[in-house]
Short mmCIF file of C-alpha atoms in Angstrom, two decimals:
data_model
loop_
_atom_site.label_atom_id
_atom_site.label_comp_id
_atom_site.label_asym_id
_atom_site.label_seq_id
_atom_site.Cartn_x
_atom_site.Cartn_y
_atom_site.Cartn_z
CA UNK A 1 -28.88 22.46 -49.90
CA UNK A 2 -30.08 20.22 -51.98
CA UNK A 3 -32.54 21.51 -55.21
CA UNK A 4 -35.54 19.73 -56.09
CA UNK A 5 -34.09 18.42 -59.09
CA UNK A 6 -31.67 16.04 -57.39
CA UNK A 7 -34.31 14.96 -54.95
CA UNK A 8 -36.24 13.67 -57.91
CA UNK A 9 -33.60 12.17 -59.53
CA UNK A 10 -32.27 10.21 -56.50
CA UNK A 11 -35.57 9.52 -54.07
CA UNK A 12 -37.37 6.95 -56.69
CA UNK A 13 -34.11 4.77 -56.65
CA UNK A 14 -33.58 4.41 -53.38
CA UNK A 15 -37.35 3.82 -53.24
CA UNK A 16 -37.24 1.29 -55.61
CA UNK A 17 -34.47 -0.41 -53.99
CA UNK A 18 -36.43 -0.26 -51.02
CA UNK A 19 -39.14 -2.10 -52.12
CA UNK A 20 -36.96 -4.52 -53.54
CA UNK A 21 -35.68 -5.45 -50.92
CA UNK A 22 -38.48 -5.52 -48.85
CA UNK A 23 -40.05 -8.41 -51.65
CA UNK A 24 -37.06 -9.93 -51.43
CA UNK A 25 -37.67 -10.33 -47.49
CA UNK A 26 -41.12 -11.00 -47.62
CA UNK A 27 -39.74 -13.95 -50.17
CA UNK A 28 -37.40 -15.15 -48.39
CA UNK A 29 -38.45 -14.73 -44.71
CA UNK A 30 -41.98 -14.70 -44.42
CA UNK A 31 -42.46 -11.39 -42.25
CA UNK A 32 -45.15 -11.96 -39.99
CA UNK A 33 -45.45 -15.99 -41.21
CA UNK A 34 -43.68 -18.87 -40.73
CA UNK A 35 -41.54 -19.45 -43.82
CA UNK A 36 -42.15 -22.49 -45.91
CA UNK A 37 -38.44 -24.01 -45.19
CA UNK A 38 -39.88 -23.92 -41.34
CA UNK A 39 -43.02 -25.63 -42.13
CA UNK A 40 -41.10 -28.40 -43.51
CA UNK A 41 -38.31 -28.94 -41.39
CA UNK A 42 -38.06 -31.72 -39.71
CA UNK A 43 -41.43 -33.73 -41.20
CA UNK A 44 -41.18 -36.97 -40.42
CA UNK A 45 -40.99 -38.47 -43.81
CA UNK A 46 -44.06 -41.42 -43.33
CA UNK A 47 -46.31 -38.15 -43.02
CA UNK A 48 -46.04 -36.26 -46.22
CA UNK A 49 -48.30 -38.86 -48.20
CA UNK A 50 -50.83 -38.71 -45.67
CA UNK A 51 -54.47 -36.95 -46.32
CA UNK A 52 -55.78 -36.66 -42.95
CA UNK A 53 -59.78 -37.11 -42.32
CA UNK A 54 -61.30 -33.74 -44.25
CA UNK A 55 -58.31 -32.70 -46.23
CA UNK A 56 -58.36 -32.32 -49.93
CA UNK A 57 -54.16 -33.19 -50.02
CA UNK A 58 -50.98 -34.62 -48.61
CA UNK A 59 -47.89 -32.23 -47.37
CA UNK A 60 -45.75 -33.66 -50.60
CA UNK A 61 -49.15 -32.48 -52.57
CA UNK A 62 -48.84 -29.15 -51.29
CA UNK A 63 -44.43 -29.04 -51.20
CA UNK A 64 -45.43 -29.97 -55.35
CA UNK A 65 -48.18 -27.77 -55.57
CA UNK A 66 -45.81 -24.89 -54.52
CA UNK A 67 -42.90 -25.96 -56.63
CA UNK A 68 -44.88 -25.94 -59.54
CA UNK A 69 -46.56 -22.89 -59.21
CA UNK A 70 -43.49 -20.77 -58.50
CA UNK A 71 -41.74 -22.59 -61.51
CA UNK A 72 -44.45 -21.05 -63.44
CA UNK A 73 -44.62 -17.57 -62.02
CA UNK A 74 -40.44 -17.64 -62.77
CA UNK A 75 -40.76 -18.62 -66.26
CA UNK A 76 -43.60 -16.58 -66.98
CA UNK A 77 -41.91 -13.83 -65.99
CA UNK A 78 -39.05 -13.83 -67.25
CA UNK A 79 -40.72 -13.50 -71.07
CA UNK A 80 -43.12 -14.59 -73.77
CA UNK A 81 -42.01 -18.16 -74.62
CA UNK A 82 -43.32 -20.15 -71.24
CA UNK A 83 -46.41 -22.80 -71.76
CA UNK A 84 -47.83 -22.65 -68.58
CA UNK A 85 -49.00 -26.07 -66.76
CA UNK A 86 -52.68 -27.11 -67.37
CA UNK A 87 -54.70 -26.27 -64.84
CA UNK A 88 -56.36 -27.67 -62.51
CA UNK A 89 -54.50 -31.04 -63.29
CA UNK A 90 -51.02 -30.06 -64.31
CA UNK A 91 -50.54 -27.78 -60.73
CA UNK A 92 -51.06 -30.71 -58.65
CA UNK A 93 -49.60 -34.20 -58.46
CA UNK A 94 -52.15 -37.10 -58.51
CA UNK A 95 -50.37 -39.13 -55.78
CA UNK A 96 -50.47 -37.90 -52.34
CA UNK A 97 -47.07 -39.41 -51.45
CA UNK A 98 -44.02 -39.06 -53.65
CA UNK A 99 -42.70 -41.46 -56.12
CA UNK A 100 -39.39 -41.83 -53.94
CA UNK A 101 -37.29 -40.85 -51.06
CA UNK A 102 -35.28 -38.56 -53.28
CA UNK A 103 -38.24 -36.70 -54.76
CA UNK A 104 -38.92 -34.22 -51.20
CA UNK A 105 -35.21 -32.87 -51.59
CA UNK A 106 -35.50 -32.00 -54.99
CA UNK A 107 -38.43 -30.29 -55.37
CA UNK A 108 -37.39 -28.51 -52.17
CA UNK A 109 -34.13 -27.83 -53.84
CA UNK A 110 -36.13 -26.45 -56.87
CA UNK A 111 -38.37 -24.50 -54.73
CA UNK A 112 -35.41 -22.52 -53.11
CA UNK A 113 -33.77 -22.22 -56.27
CA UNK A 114 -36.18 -20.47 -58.14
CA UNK A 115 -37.42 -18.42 -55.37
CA UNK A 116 -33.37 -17.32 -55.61
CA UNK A 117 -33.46 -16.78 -59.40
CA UNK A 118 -36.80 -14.45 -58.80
CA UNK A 119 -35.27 -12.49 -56.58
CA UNK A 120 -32.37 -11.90 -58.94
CA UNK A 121 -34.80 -10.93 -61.64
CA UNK A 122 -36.04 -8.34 -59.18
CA UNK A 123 -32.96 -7.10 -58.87
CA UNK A 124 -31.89 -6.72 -62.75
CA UNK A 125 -35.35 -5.53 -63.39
CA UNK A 126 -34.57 -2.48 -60.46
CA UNK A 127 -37.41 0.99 -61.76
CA UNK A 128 -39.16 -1.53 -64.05
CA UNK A 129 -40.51 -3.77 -61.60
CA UNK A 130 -43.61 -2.17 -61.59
CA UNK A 131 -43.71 -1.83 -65.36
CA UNK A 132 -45.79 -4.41 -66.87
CA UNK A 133 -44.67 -7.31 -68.79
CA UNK A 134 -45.49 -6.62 -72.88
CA UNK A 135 -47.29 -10.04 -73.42
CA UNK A 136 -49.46 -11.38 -70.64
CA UNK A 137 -52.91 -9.12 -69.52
CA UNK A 138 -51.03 -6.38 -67.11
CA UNK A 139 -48.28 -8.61 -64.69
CA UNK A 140 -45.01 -7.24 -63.47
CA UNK A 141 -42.28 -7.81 -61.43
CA UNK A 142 -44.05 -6.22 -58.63
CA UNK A 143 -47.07 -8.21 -58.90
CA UNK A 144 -45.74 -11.67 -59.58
CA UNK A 145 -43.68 -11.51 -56.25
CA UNK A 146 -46.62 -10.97 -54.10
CA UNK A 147 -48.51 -13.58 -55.85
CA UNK A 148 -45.48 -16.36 -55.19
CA UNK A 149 -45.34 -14.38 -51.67
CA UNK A 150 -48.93 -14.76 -50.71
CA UNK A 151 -49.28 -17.95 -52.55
CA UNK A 152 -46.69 -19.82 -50.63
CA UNK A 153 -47.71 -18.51 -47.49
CA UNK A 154 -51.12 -19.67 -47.74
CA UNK A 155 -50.13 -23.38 -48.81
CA UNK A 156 -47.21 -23.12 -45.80
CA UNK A 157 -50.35 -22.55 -43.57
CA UNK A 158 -51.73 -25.09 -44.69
CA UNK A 159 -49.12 -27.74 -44.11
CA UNK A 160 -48.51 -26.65 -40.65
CA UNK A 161 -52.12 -27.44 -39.89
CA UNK A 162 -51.89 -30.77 -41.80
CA UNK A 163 -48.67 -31.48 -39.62
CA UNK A 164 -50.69 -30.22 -36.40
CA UNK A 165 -53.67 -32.61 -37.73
CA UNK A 166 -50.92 -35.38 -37.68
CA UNK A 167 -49.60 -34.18 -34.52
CA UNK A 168 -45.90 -33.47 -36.12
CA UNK A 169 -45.53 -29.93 -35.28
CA UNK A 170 -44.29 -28.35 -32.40
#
């Protein structure tokens, strides 16, 4: 039998790793929405410059948009000394297409790489991800991976129905 005392002492771990790992899915998988790595597979390359009648930006607009963003969500949290980009202007490129063929993989290779390096910080960070960070106004852990989560979601919507729009998905 087990006495309250060990309950407590073992049920908010095992919570917390829980939770962790369920950000870590949610990151990594999408849950219930496409992931971003399926968005992008397979785009014919000629399309990501392309704004299509009515749309504010290009795929590689939005692949940048989302590099950027979850560069800055990384650095930010992991402490005090990270400038965050300008915004408006410094979150989005000006161009709509890239500067060159080799630009796509590496800002996908950042993107995947710092979404791995968050996760690891979620990890280390294990009870205290829901602590919040001493500088900023109130973040954590906790609440910086649903903002990369929902943010990347919503801009992977949004190149699926730019690649729909230019008739380059499924």
């Amino acid at each position: 039998m087990s006495t309250g005392i060990i309950l407590v002492s073992t049920f908010p771990m095992t919570h917390i790793n829980f939770i962790i790992k369920e950000l870590e899915t949610l990151l990594e998988e999408g849950n219930a929405h496409a992931t971003f790595e399926r968005a992008i597979k397979g785009l014919p390359l000629p399309l990501l410059g392309k704004v299509p009648d009515g749309s504010a930006y290009s795929i590689w607009q939005l692949v940048e948009h989302i590099r950027i963003t979850q560069w800055d969500i990384l650095e930010f949290s992991k402490g005090p000394g990270h400038k965050s980009p300008g915004w408006p202007d410094e979150y989005w490129p000006k161009d709509p297409a890239p500067p060159n063929a080799h630009a796509l993989k590496k800002s996908l290779e950042q993107i995947a790489s710092d979404r791995k390096a968050f996760v690891e910080l979620l990890h280390k960070a294990g009870e205290g991800i829901c602590k919040p960070f001493p500088y900023g106004d109130g973040q954590s852990l906790f609440r910086e991976a649903l903002v990369i989560a929902d943010h990347t979601s919503y801009h992977t919507g949004e190149i699926i129905l730019l690649r729909r729009i230019l008739g380059a998905w499924g």
